[in-house]
Amino acid sequence: MAKGGFRGMPGGMNQAAMLKQAQKMQQEMLRLQEEQESKTFTAASGGGMVSATVNGKHELLNLEIKPEAVDPEDVEMLQDMVIAAVNEAMRTADAEAANNMSRLTGGLNLGGLF
């Protein structure tokens, strides 16, 4: 290897600088992950009849069902609304996590490198 780093590296970046940059990125990723896990995400379904709140760890924290959503003759509809609300809250959490990661990596897919 050439003295001072890899040949052809942009700006003459050497191995130590690359390692430092990778460590900095990893620390930022960990910070973002911790921040994400502490956030809550709420979504509703059935025109607001059911709402679910999850955290960034994909834990269901709260489930609210309006009394008028409870129809003993149509329990399946209530079940569907609960599932829809929980899934939408999870998708919202995932979308924010993906957006944060994309901003950090400049859109580069690291494929689980960190």
mmCIF file with all atom_site columns, C-alpha atoms in Angstrom:
data_model
loop_
_atom_site.group_PDB
_atom_site.id
_atom_site.type_symbol
_atom_site.label_atom_id
_atom_site.label_alt_id
_atom_site.label_comp_id
_atom_site.label_asym_id
_atom_site.label_entity_id
_atom_site.label_seq_id
_atom_site.pdbx_PDB_ins_code
_atom_site.Cartn_x
_atom_site.Cartn_y
_atom_site.Cartn_z
_atom_site.occupancy
_atom_site.B_iso_or_equiv
_atom_site.pdbx_formal_charge
_atom_site.auth_seq_id
_atom_site.auth_comp_id
_atom_site.auth_asym_id
_atom_site.auth_atom_id
_atom_site.pdbx_PDB_model_num
ATOM 1   C CA . MET A 1 1   ? 0.000   0.000  0.000  1.00 0.00 ? 1   MET A CA 1
ATOM 2   C CA . ALA A 1 2   ? 1.217   3.471  -0.786 1.00 0.00 ? 2   ALA A CA 1
ATOM 3   C CA . LYS A 1 3   ? 2.399   5.674  2.016  1.00 0.00 ? 3   LYS A CA 1
ATOM 4   C CA . GLY A 1 4   ? -0.378  7.908  3.379  1.00 0.00 ? 4   GLY A CA 1
ATOM 5   C CA . GLY A 1 5   ? -3.348  5.788  2.299  1.00 0.00 ? 5   GLY A CA 1
ATOM 6   C CA . PHE A 1 6   ? -4.958  4.059  -0.618 1.00 0.00 ? 6   PHE A CA 1
ATOM 7   C CA . ARG A 1 7   ? -4.205  5.037  -4.177 1.00 0.00 ? 7   ARG A CA 1
ATOM 8   C CA . GLY A 1 8   ? -7.131  6.639  -5.856 1.00 0.00 ? 8   GLY A CA 1
ATOM 9   C CA . MET A 1 9   ? -8.981  7.540  -2.663 1.00 0.00 ? 9   MET A CA 1
ATOM 10  C CA . PRO A 1 10  ? -10.819 10.839 -2.980 1.00 0.00 ? 10  PRO A CA 1
ATOM 11  C CA . GLY A 1 11  ? -8.941  13.708 -1.426 1.00 0.00 ? 11  GLY A CA 1
ATOM 12  C CA . GLY A 1 12  ? -6.109  11.404 -0.431 1.00 0.00 ? 12  GLY A CA 1
ATOM 13  C CA . MET A 1 13  ? -8.156  10.045 2.504  1.00 0.00 ? 13  MET A CA 1
ATOM 14  C CA . ASN A 1 14  ? -5.992  7.650  4.462  1.00 0.00 ? 14  ASN A CA 1
ATOM 15  C CA . GLN A 1 15  ? -6.970  4.560  6.366  1.00 0.00 ? 15  GLN A CA 1
ATOM 16  C CA . ALA A 1 16  ? -7.001  6.309  9.759  1.00 0.00 ? 16  ALA A CA 1
ATOM 17  C CA . ALA A 1 17  ? -9.294  9.036  8.456  1.00 0.00 ? 17  ALA A CA 1
ATOM 18  C CA . MET A 1 18  ? -11.623 6.447  6.936  1.00 0.00 ? 18  MET A CA 1
ATOM 19  C CA . LEU A 1 19  ? -11.779 4.538  10.215 1.00 0.00 ? 19  LEU A CA 1
ATOM 20  C CA . LYS A 1 20  ? -12.440 7.731  12.166 1.00 0.00 ? 20  LYS A CA 1
ATOM 21  C CA . GLN A 1 21  ? -15.233 8.662  9.741  1.00 0.00 ? 21  GLN A CA 1
ATOM 22  C CA . ALA A 1 22  ? -16.778 5.169  10.030 1.00 0.00 ? 22  ALA A CA 1
ATOM 23  C CA . GLN A 1 23  ? -16.660 5.337  13.839 1.00 0.00 ? 23  GLN A CA 1
ATOM 24  C CA . LYS A 1 24  ? -18.275 8.764  13.789 1.00 0.00 ? 24  LYS A CA 1
ATOM 25  C CA . MET A 1 25  ? -21.032 7.456  11.507 1.00 0.00 ? 25  MET A CA 1
ATOM 26  C CA . GLN A 1 26  ? -21.576 4.442  13.749 1.00 0.00 ? 26  GLN A CA 1
ATOM 27  C CA . GLN A 1 27  ? -21.899 6.676  16.826 1.00 0.00 ? 27  GLN A CA 1
ATOM 28  C CA . GLU A 1 28  ? -24.401 8.863  15.014 1.00 0.00 ? 28  GLU A CA 1
ATOM 29  C CA . MET A 1 29  ? -26.362 5.777  13.948 1.00 0.00 ? 29  MET A CA 1
ATOM 30  C CA . LEU A 1 30  ? -26.503 4.572  17.555 1.00 0.00 ? 30  LEU A CA 1
ATOM 31  C CA . ARG A 1 31  ? -27.670 8.008  18.696 1.00 0.00 ? 31  ARG A CA 1
ATOM 32  C CA . LEU A 1 32  ? -30.396 8.040  16.048 1.00 0.00 ? 32  LEU A CA 1
ATOM 33  C CA . GLN A 1 33  ? -31.473 4.529  17.003 1.00 0.00 ? 33  GLN A CA 1
ATOM 34  C CA . GLU A 1 34  ? -31.775 5.481  20.692 1.00 0.00 ? 34  GLU A CA 1
ATOM 35  C CA . GLU A 1 35  ? -33.690 8.617  19.751 1.00 0.00 ? 35  GLU A CA 1
ATOM 36  C CA . GLN A 1 36  ? -35.997 6.603  17.486 1.00 0.00 ? 36  GLN A CA 1
ATOM 37  C CA . GLU A 1 37  ? -36.709 4.035  20.198 1.00 0.00 ? 37  GLU A CA 1
ATOM 38  C CA . SER A 1 38  ? -37.831 6.752  22.609 1.00 0.00 ? 38  SER A CA 1
ATOM 39  C CA . LYS A 1 39  ? -40.317 8.339  20.186 1.00 0.00 ? 39  LYS A CA 1
ATOM 40  C CA . THR A 1 40  ? -43.985 7.439  19.943 1.00 0.00 ? 40  THR A CA 1
ATOM 41  C CA . PHE A 1 41  ? -46.063 7.105  16.799 1.00 0.00 ? 41  PHE A CA 1
ATOM 42  C CA . THR A 1 42  ? -49.850 7.167  16.684 1.00 0.00 ? 42  THR A CA 1
ATOM 43  C CA . ALA A 1 43  ? -52.197 6.188  13.879 1.00 0.00 ? 43  ALA A CA 1
ATOM 44  C CA . ALA A 1 44  ? -55.957 5.841  13.640 1.00 0.00 ? 44  ALA A CA 1
ATOM 45  C CA . SER A 1 45  ? -58.344 3.778  11.568 1.00 0.00 ? 45  SER A CA 1
ATOM 46  C CA . GLY A 1 46  ? -62.075 3.568  11.032 1.00 0.00 ? 46  GLY A CA 1
ATOM 47  C CA . GLY A 1 47  ? -62.379 7.325  10.814 1.00 0.00 ? 47  GLY A CA 1
ATOM 48  C CA . GLY A 1 48  ? -60.716 7.753  14.191 1.00 0.00 ? 48  GLY A CA 1
ATOM 49  C CA . MET A 1 49  ? -62.726 5.026  15.917 1.00 0.00 ? 49  MET A CA 1
ATOM 50  C CA . VAL A 1 50  ? -59.540 3.142  16.822 1.00 0.00 ? 50  VAL A CA 1
ATOM 51  C CA . SER A 1 51  ? -56.121 4.612  17.495 1.00 0.00 ? 51  SER A CA 1
ATOM 52  C CA . ALA A 1 52  ? -52.869 2.887  18.347 1.00 0.00 ? 52  ALA A CA 1
ATOM 53  C CA . THR A 1 53  ? -49.630 4.272  19.743 1.00 0.00 ? 53  THR A CA 1
ATOM 54  C CA . VAL A 1 54  ? -46.342 2.427  19.374 1.00 0.00 ? 54  VAL A CA 1
ATOM 55  C CA . ASN A 1 55  ? -42.766 3.326  20.188 1.00 0.00 ? 55  ASN A CA 1
ATOM 56  C CA . GLY A 1 56  ? -39.670 2.997  18.038 1.00 0.00 ? 56  GLY A CA 1
ATOM 57  C CA . LYS A 1 57  ? -39.072 -0.472 19.505 1.00 0.00 ? 57  LYS A CA 1
ATOM 58  C CA . HIS A 1 58  ? -42.352 -1.627 17.912 1.00 0.00 ? 58  HIS A CA 1
ATOM 59  C CA . GLU A 1 59  ? -44.056 -1.984 21.273 1.00 0.00 ? 59  GLU A CA 1
ATOM 60  C CA . LEU A 1 60  ? -47.752 -1.204 21.468 1.00 0.00 ? 60  LEU A CA 1
ATOM 61  C CA . LEU A 1 61  ? -48.071 1.447  24.186 1.00 0.00 ? 61  LEU A CA 1
ATOM 62  C CA . ASN A 1 62  ? -51.706 2.455  23.921 1.00 0.00 ? 62  ASN A CA 1
ATOM 63  C CA . LEU A 1 63  ? -54.841 1.325  22.162 1.00 0.00 ? 63  LEU A CA 1
ATOM 64  C CA . GLU A 1 64  ? -57.980 3.449  22.210 1.00 0.00 ? 64  GLU A CA 1
ATOM 65  C CA . ILE A 1 65  ? -61.328 2.194  20.991 1.00 0.00 ? 65  ILE A CA 1
ATOM 66  C CA . LYS A 1 66  ? -64.300 4.527  20.957 1.00 0.00 ? 66  LYS A CA 1
ATOM 67  C CA . PRO A 1 67  ? -67.404 2.890  22.441 1.00 0.00 ? 67  PRO A CA 1
ATOM 68  C CA . GLU A 1 68  ? -69.379 3.415  19.233 1.00 0.00 ? 68  GLU A CA 1
ATOM 69  C CA . ALA A 1 69  ? -66.838 1.218  17.425 1.00 0.00 ? 69  ALA A CA 1
ATOM 70  C CA . VAL A 1 70  ? -67.913 -1.774 19.489 1.00 0.00 ? 70  VAL A CA 1
ATOM 71  C CA . ASP A 1 71  ? -70.648 -3.654 17.682 1.00 0.00 ? 71  ASP A CA 1
ATOM 72  C CA . PRO A 1 72  ? -71.237 -7.141 19.102 1.00 0.00 ? 72  PRO A CA 1
ATOM 73  C CA . GLU A 1 73  ? -72.690 -8.102 15.734 1.00 0.00 ? 73  GLU A CA 1
ATOM 74  C CA . ASP A 1 74  ? -69.507 -7.144 13.862 1.00 0.00 ? 74  ASP A CA 1
ATOM 75  C CA . VAL A 1 75  ? -66.468 -7.989 15.992 1.00 0.00 ? 75  VAL A CA 1
ATOM 76  C CA . GLU A 1 76  ? -64.449 -8.686 12.833 1.00 0.00 ? 76  GLU A CA 1
ATOM 77  C CA . MET A 1 77  ? -64.670 -5.052 11.745 1.00 0.00 ? 77  MET A CA 1
ATOM 78  C CA . LEU A 1 78  ? -63.309 -3.924 15.127 1.00 0.00 ? 78  LEU A CA 1
ATOM 79  C CA . GLN A 1 79  ? -60.474 -6.434 14.853 1.00 0.00 ? 79  GLN A CA 1
ATOM 80  C CA . ASP A 1 80  ? -59.654 -5.155 11.368 1.00 0.00 ? 80  ASP A CA 1
ATOM 81  C CA . MET A 1 81  ? -59.611 -1.558 12.598 1.00 0.00 ? 81  MET A CA 1
ATOM 82  C CA . VAL A 1 82  ? -57.259 -2.472 15.461 1.00 0.00 ? 82  VAL A CA 1
ATOM 83  C CA . ILE A 1 83  ? -54.900 -4.298 13.114 1.00 0.00 ? 83  ILE A CA 1
ATOM 84  C CA . ALA A 1 84  ? -54.980 -1.415 10.615 1.00 0.00 ? 84  ALA A CA 1
ATOM 85  C CA . ALA A 1 85  ? -54.227 1.194  13.275 1.00 0.00 ? 85  ALA A CA 1
ATOM 86  C CA . VAL A 1 86  ? -51.350 -0.791 14.799 1.00 0.00 ? 86  VAL A CA 1
ATOM 87  C CA . ASN A 1 87  ? -49.830 -1.584 11.408 1.00 0.00 ? 87  ASN A CA 1
ATOM 88  C CA . GLU A 1 88  ? -50.034 2.035  10.275 1.00 0.00 ? 88  GLU A CA 1
ATOM 89  C CA . ALA A 1 89  ? -48.360 3.245  13.478 1.00 0.00 ? 89  ALA A CA 1
ATOM 90  C CA . MET A 1 90  ? -45.569 0.691  12.913 1.00 0.00 ? 90  MET A CA 1
ATOM 91  C CA . ARG A 1 91  ? -45.166 1.787  9.278  1.00 0.00 ? 91  ARG A CA 1
ATOM 92  C CA . THR A 1 92  ? -44.900 5.405  10.429 1.00 0.00 ? 92  THR A CA 1
ATOM 93  C CA . ALA A 1 93  ? -42.145 4.455  12.893 1.00 0.00 ? 93  ALA A CA 1
ATOM 94  C CA . ASP A 1 94  ? -40.308 2.451  10.219 1.00 0.00 ? 94  ASP A CA 1
ATOM 95  C CA . ALA A 1 95  ? -40.581 5.240  7.658  1.00 0.00 ? 95  ALA A CA 1
ATOM 96  C CA . GLU A 1 96  ? -39.076 7.771  10.051 1.00 0.00 ? 96  GLU A CA 1
ATOM 97  C CA . ALA A 1 97  ? -36.248 5.389  10.965 1.00 0.00 ? 97  ALA A CA 1
ATOM 98  C CA . ALA A 1 98  ? -35.497 4.766  7.278  1.00 0.00 ? 98  ALA A CA 1
ATOM 99  C CA . ASN A 1 99  ? -35.594 8.499  6.540  1.00 0.00 ? 99  ASN A CA 1
ATOM 100 C CA . ASN A 1 100 ? -33.171 9.249  9.392  1.00 0.00 ? 100 ASN A CA 1
ATOM 101 C CA . MET A 1 101 ? -30.797 6.517  8.235  1.00 0.00 ? 101 MET A CA 1
ATOM 102 C CA . SER A 1 102 ? -30.952 7.744  4.647  1.00 0.00 ? 102 SER A CA 1
ATOM 103 C CA . ARG A 1 103 ? -30.057 11.276 5.756  1.00 0.00 ? 103 ARG A CA 1
ATOM 104 C CA . LEU A 1 104 ? -27.130 9.937  7.769  1.00 0.00 ? 104 LEU A CA 1
ATOM 105 C CA . THR A 1 105 ? -25.725 7.778  4.984  1.00 0.00 ? 105 THR A CA 1
ATOM 106 C CA . GLY A 1 106 ? -26.544 10.190 2.175  1.00 0.00 ? 106 GLY A CA 1
ATOM 107 C CA . GLY A 1 107 ? -28.883 7.606  0.658  1.00 0.00 ? 107 GLY A CA 1
ATOM 108 C CA . LEU A 1 108 ? -26.166 4.964  0.545  1.00 0.00 ? 108 LEU A CA 1
ATOM 109 C CA . ASN A 1 109 ? -27.523 1.485  1.349  1.00 0.00 ? 109 ASN A CA 1
ATOM 110 C CA . LEU A 1 110 ? -24.971 -0.045 3.704  1.00 0.00 ? 110 LEU A CA 1
ATOM 111 C CA . GLY A 1 111 ? -26.750 -3.402 3.782  1.00 0.00 ? 111 GLY A CA 1
ATOM 112 C CA . GLY A 1 112 ? -26.482 -3.945 7.537  1.00 0.00 ? 112 GLY A CA 1
ATOM 113 C CA . LEU A 1 113 ? -22.838 -2.905 7.707  1.00 0.00 ? 113 LEU A CA 1
ATOM 114 C CA . PHE A 1 114 ? -23.495 -1.001 10.935 1.00 0.00 ? 114 PHE A CA 1
#
